[in-house]
Amino acid sequence: MWFSFWRSRDRLSLDELRYLTDQLQKVQIVNEFNKDFVIEALRSIAELLTYGDQHNPAYFEFFMEKQVMGEFVRILKVSRTHAVSLQLLQTLSIMIQNLKSEHAIYYLFSNEHINYLISYSFDFRNEELLSYYISFLRAISGKLNKNTISLLVKTQNDEVVSFPLYSEAIRFAFHEESMVRIAVRTLTLNVYHVGDDNVNRYITSSPHAEYFSNLVSFFRKQCIELNKLVSSTLKNPDPNSTSTILAAVDEIEDNLYYFSDAISAGIPDIGRLLTDNCLQLLILPLLLPSLRMDNVNGIEIGAVTSLYLLCCILRIVKIKDLANTIAAALFCPPEAYIPHFEAKLNGFTSGHGFTHESQLLDNNTAGEVDGECLRVTVSDMATSSHVHPQDLVTQNDCNGSHLALREALLCYITTGDDVQVLGSLSVLATLLQTKELDESMLDALGILPQRKQHKKLLLQALVGEGSDEEQLFSRGSSTVKDGTSTELDGYLQRLKEQYGVLCSFLERGTSPHVNRCQVLDALVSLFCRSNISAETLWDGGWLLRQLLPYSEAEFNSHHHELLKMFTACAQGSYKNCTSALLQEVRGVWPDLLITVLCDEWKKCKRVIEASSPRKDPKCILLPVQKSFSEDVISGESSFTAGDRMCESVKVFVLLLQLQMFSLGRVLPDHPPIFPPSNIPENSRARAAGLDISGPKPGTELRLVDAVPCRIAFDRGKERHFSLLAISMGTSGWIVLAEELPVNRQFGVVRVAAPLAGSNPRIDEKHSRWLHLRIRPSALPFMDPSKSGVYNKVKSKALVDGRWTLAFRDEESCKSAFSMILEEMNLQFNEVERRLRPLLDLERDSDFSNLSPRPPKALSSNTAASNSL
């Protein structure tokens, strides 16, 4: 019978469809002997119907007339092989995806044939069959609308009682294969976005509402696995750890974006279910307590992982109640959550003591134990003529369980390590940028941006809530007046009634003004720390920038007190930065110092003026790249010095720009430095006849003051040169030139190396030998063309070059040594002269006179007395 299938016939004709249907109806059982014909017939029918849908409606009319869908179901029932089931599912998927006619789709979805196939007991131990089945379900969901969805549900008294497409699909929502999970999520989103009220009630009522709690539970497991991965990487770093963590992070964020997409369907009950389950299963029992605890419910999850997850949830899941509840929960201490949720999740309340993760924090930082809470000293500053920075630092006992979680975040900023600081800053920045968060909640947290606060008080003054002067320019606003207490009370009450969380915040009577001062104190304290990377300090600078006025006209008396606080606390830090910058002037890289400073000035300005933080929160989970200063003994490598120089410049630039912002000044696009000076006529550069491009190999120059020497670049191959040290502005070179045979007063440049960082030294045993260190002409991480190579070799210590020059006698060696030192001093002095406007800013804290002034003599040994 099936051999006649292969006779010559137009394969896209209606006759072909008639023939295939007729032959298919004759099949009584499908076995190994006829399965190939059945499979090919099913495939061809799908191709013919797709063709007919676009060219001739008679094809589908014949399909309906012969009730071919019923034949498909019959073939499935009589089949004894997986191959036919695979082809049938593929055939239907192709038809559903490609048929454009609404009439055709309506027919396919009617008569319960599709629902029968959906509910059919396939053998899903065959992974390929499961893949085809899930694709079949997803294809159906792609055709759903308010008309077609009614064909796939069963109703009773106008209520949906059965929806096989949805109920069968969510059985595979947590399958181990990611492609299956993705397909199920696509299907559910297609269902949610139809907007059928009866279907919406069905999916959000028991037992199908359990899907959302299972979804959050699955997400919780992923969060715990992510934490294990991060902890393992910290203990045993691996070259592939970054890619592994990023893959896990992508999975985490995909889940949250799925939550967000489900919420965007506009079904209120889905938002409620996700909010309740996220709070009850993840945020309240696990994430928030872990900000202060090492162990929660027997499952370890670190504070850093929790900080990242909180950022992601707030940033991606756009639910107002969820965001405001999280914010309100930050006013409660961690023990407000642990007993309740241990009893709820485990059936008992643990009696063990609380072990605080913050016990691992760095104790070598600014911040002292107060024993009660964060201490704010702003109110005393107006009457204090001399304020000690330590009195302004946010002080607390980081191990005290009585601290609210909000205070724990500030504690990490003031005493935590680099990653903890960055994580806490990320959470505060995310809260500040969460549009779903009420401004009154931001005000209560102490992070309401200055412009929004000013606008809010202005509106209150306009509607008569107190005098304008009192509202706009008072040191602190009452929580009753600004409505903060009302909003916060409501969410704290909800935490108590709905989730069993008790918080004593209201009894403490803390005002938004006090909380705002705590945040400012913590940030100022951060800038006084020397064990935090410049990159992290820049993120703190962005947050502080949001809390400062944007123009001098917006400043009031409180802001001037803040300026005094900032000046007093940052004075020592700024002096240290100025001193470090002066050391770099006479260090290894003075020729690049101004270039680096100008670049970092622009970058820092972009960072703290940006509308959002530059770093993704996921960066806190990634392994920290070690700098050269950690890999190489200090003083042995110019790369160590380069890292240190860049770090010093970044911190210096940040403190300077924040000072200008705190004064309400407009930040210039370029740092206020002097322009390059003219090259003196009596300089060696002029005498040698060099132009501004410097000594290039092959360039002729006059050998004025040159000292003959010998050097062997290859073993046993000694060469004769004339040594010349030349400085030109902030640049400088050590030149080895070969004398011209016809004119010994001139030579040709063969080798040129940077003058700075050469560290000349006469050999102790051989007084005619001069040792020089030869560093690169540029920092590798500043050269884009070398960045790839730099990243590959950064794990290994890079080594500088070494020259040993031999001279005719001791006097020649000393002469060369003195010439190098002389030119280095000229180079250093020019760098100092150009930086003078930045290093001489102690003018009554007034940055309005930042235009360059004639330079004063500045000795490299003079201690910096500048302060912010």
XYZ file of C-alpha atoms in Angstrom, residues 48 102 128 196 266 315 363 366 395 430-431 445 483 573 588 599 669 807 842:
19
model
C 0.453 21.158 2.046
C -8.032 32.902 12.000
C 13.373 14.395 22.480
C -9.228 37.117 30.098
C -1.600 43.776 34.514
C 15.834 47.111 40.075
C 38.576 46.823 62.575
C 37.605 54.922 61.247
C 29.920 55.212 65.007
C 19.186 51.248 43.910
C 16.676 52.371 46.533
C 15.771 56.368 54.848
C 3.806 62.663 55.878
C 42.378 62.531 54.027
C 58.382 56.869 38.800
C 41.807 61.770 32.177
C 35.519 70.188 32.312
C 82.381 54.500 31.702
C 43.845 76.524 50.765
